[in-house]
Short mmCIF file of C-alpha atoms in Angstrom, two decimals:
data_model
loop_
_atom_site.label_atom_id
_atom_site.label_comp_id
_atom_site.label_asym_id
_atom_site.label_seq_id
_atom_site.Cartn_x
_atom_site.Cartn_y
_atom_site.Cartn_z
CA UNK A 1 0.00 0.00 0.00
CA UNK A 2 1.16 3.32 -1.06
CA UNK A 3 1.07 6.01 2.18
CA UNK A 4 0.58 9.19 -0.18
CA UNK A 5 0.70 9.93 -4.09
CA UNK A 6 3.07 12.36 -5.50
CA UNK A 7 2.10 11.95 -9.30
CA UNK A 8 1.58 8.78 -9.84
CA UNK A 9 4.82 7.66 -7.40
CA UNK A 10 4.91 6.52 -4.58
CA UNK A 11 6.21 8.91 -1.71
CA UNK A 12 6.94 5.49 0.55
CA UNK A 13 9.60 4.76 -2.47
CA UNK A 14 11.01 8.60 -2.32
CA UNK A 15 11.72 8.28 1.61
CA UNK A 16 14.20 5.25 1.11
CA UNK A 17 17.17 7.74 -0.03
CA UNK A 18 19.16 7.85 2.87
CA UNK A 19 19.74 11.83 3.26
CA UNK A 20 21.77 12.59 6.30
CA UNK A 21 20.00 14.66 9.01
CA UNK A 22 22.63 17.23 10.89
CA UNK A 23 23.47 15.15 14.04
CA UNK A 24 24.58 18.33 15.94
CA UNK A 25 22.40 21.74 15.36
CA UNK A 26 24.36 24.75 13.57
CA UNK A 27 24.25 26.54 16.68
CA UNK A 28 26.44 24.16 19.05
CA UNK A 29 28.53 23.64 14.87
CA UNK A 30 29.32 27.55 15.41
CA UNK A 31 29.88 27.81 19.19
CA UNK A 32 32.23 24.84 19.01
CA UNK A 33 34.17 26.38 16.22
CA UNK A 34 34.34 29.83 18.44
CA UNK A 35 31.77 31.94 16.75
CA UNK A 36 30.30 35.32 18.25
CA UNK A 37 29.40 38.36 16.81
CA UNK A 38 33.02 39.94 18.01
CA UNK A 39 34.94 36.66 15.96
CA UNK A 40 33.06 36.26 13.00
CA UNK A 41 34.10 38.97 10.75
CA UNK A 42 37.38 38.11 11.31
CA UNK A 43 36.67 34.32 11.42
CA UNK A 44 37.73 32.21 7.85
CA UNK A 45 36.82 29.36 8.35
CA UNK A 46 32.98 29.43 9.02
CA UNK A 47 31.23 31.30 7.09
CA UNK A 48 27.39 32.52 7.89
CA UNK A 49 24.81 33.01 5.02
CA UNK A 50 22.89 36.27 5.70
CA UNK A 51 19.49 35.87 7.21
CA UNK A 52 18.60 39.28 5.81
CA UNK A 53 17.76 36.66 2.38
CA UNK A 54 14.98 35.28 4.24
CA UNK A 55 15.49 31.72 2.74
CA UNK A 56 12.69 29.38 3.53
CA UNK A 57 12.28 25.92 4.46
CA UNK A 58 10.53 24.39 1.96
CA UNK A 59 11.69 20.40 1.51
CA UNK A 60 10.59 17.40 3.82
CA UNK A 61 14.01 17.32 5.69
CA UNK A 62 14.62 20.83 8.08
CA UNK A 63 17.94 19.99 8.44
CA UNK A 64 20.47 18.73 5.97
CA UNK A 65 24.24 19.05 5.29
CA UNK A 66 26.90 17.99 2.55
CA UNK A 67 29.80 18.36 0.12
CA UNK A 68 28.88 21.85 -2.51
CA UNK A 69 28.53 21.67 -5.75
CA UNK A 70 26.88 24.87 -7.13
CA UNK A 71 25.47 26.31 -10.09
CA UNK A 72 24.87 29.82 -11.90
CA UNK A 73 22.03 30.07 -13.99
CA UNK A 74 19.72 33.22 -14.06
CA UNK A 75 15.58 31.66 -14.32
CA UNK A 76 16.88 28.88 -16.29
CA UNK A 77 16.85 25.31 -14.50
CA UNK A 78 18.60 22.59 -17.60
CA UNK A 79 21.38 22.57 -15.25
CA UNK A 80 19.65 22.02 -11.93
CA UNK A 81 17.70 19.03 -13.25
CA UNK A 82 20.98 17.95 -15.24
CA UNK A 83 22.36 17.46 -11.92
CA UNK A 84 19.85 15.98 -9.63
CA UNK A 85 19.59 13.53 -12.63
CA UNK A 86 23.88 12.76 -11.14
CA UNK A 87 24.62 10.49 -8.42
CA UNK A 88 24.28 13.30 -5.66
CA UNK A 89 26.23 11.66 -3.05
CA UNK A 90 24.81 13.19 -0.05
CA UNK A 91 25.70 16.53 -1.77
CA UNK A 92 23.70 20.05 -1.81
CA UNK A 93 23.51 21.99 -4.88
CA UNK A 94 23.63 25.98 -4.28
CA UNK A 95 21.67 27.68 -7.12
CA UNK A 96 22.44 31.73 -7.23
CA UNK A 97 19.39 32.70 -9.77
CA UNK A 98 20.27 36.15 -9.44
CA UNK A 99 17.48 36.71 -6.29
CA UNK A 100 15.33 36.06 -9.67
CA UNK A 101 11.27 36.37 -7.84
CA UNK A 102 10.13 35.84 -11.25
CA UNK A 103 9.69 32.30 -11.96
CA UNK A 104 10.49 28.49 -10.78
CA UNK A 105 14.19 27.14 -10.58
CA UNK A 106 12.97 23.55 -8.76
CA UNK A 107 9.65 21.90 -9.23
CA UNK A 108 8.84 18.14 -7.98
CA UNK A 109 9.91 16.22 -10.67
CA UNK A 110 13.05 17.53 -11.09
CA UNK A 111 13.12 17.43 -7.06
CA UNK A 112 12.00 13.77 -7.27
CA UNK A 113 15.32 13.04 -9.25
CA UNK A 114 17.75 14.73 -6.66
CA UNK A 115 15.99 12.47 -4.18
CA UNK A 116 16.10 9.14 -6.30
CA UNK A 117 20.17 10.30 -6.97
CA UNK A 118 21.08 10.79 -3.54
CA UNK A 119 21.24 14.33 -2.85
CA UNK A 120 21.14 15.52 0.36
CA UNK A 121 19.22 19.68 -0.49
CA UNK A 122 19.31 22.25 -2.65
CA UNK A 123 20.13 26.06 -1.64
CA UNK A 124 18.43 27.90 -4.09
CA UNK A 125 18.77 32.12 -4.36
CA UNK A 126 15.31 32.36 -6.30
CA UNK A 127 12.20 29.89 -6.06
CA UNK A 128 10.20 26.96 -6.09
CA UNK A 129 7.21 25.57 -7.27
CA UNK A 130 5.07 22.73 -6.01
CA UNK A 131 5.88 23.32 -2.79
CA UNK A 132 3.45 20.74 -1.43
CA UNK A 133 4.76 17.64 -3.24
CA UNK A 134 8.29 19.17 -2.35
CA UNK A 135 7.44 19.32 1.38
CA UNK A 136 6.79 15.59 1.37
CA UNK A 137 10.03 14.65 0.18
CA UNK A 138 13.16 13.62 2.07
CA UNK A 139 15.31 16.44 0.65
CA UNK A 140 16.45 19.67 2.10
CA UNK A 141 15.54 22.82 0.53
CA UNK A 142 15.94 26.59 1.17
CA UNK A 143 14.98 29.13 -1.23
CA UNK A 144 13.53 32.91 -1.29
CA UNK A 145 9.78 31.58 -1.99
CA UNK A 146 7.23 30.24 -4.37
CA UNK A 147 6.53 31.02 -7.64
CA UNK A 148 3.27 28.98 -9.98
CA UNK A 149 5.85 29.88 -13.50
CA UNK A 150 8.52 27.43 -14.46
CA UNK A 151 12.00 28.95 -15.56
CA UNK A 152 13.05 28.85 -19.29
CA UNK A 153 15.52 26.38 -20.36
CA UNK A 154 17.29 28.98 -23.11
CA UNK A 155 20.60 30.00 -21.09
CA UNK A 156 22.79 27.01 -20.22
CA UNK A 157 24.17 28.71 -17.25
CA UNK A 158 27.67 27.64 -15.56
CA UNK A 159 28.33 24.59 -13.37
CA UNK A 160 30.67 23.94 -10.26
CA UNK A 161 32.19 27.95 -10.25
CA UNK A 162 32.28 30.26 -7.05
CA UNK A 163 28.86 31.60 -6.96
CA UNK A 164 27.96 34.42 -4.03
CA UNK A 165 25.33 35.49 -2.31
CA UNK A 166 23.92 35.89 1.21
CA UNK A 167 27.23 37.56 1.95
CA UNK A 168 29.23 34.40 1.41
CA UNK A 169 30.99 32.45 -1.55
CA UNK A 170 29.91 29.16 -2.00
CA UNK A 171 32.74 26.77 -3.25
CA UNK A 172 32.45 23.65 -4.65
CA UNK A 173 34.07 20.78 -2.44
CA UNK A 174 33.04 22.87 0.66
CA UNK A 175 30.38 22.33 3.33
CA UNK A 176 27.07 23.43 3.71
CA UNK A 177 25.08 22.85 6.84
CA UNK A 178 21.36 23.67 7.16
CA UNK A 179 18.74 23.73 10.04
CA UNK A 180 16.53 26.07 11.46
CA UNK A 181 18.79 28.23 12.86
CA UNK A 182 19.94 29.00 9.27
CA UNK A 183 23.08 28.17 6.80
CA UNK A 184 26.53 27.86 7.25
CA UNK A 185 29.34 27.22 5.20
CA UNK A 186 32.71 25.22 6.12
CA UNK A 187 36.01 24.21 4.40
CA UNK A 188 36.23 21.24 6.28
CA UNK A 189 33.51 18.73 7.87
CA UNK A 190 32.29 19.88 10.87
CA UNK A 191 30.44 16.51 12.02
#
């Protein structure tokens, strides 16, 4: 028997991916590493992703952490499903859209796919659509909001490059942790 529908698949089949919930919350992550407002300008290491973005929890898993790999493509998404359609690894994918309100970069197919592959979230500096399917899936995501119109798939956009927003670079190969508390990013495993 199948729990819940998501169309046509089974949700019961997307939960069996095996994303990694934080073990420790990003709070105790920064006040381990020595993090107060005094430190952190200063501080390399660690880096804190602005909460003046507002990013939103929209995915079945709160909190979620992995390896970067990013992408830069401006309300155009042949790259993000390109990717979730990649063994993920337990990675997160960090999406700068440009802030774009304007359309969709992640929908629940493609989000289906990151799930199936492995991935562990997705970071994304623009929207979402089908935010209800989404929200029943065991994947992390973060993004600026909702929006009903899907991207265009006309500009490739770039894959694995520094992208930066939220007052921090995100580098592929680095690590992104993710909970309630907000985002962080660190050069080395924290957990």
């Amino acid at each position: 028997s199948c729990p819940s529908m998501l169309r046509g698949r089974c949700i019961s089949l997307l939960r069996t991916s095996g994303v990694r919930k934080l073990s420790t919350p990003i709070t105790d992550l920064c006040d381990r590493a020595g993090l107060d407002v005094a430190t952190l300008p200063a501080q390399n290491k660690i880096h804190v992703v602005s909460p003046a973005l507002q990013f939103r929890n929209f995915g079945g898993k709160t909190s979620f952490s992995g390896k970067i790999s990013t992408l830069r493509a401006f309300e155009s998404n042949p790259l993000v499903r390109k990717a979730f359609e990649e063994p993920g690894n337990g990675r997160v994918l960090v999406v700068d859209s440009g802030g774009s309100m304007r359309c969709a970069m992640l929908g629940d197919n493609i989000a289906a796919a990151g799930v199936k592959n492995g991935w562990a979230g997705i970071v994304i500096n623009g929207c979402v659509r089908d935010a209800a399917e989404i929200a029943q899936m065991p994947l992390g995501v973060r993004a600026l909001g909702t929006h009903p119109v899907k991207s265009h798939r006309d500009a490739p956009g770039l894959r694995d490059v520094l992208v930066r927003f939220g007052d921090v670079t995100f580098v592929p190969g680095q690590h992104l942790y993710a909970d309630e508390d907000g985002i962080i990013v660190s050069e080395s495993p924290l957990e």
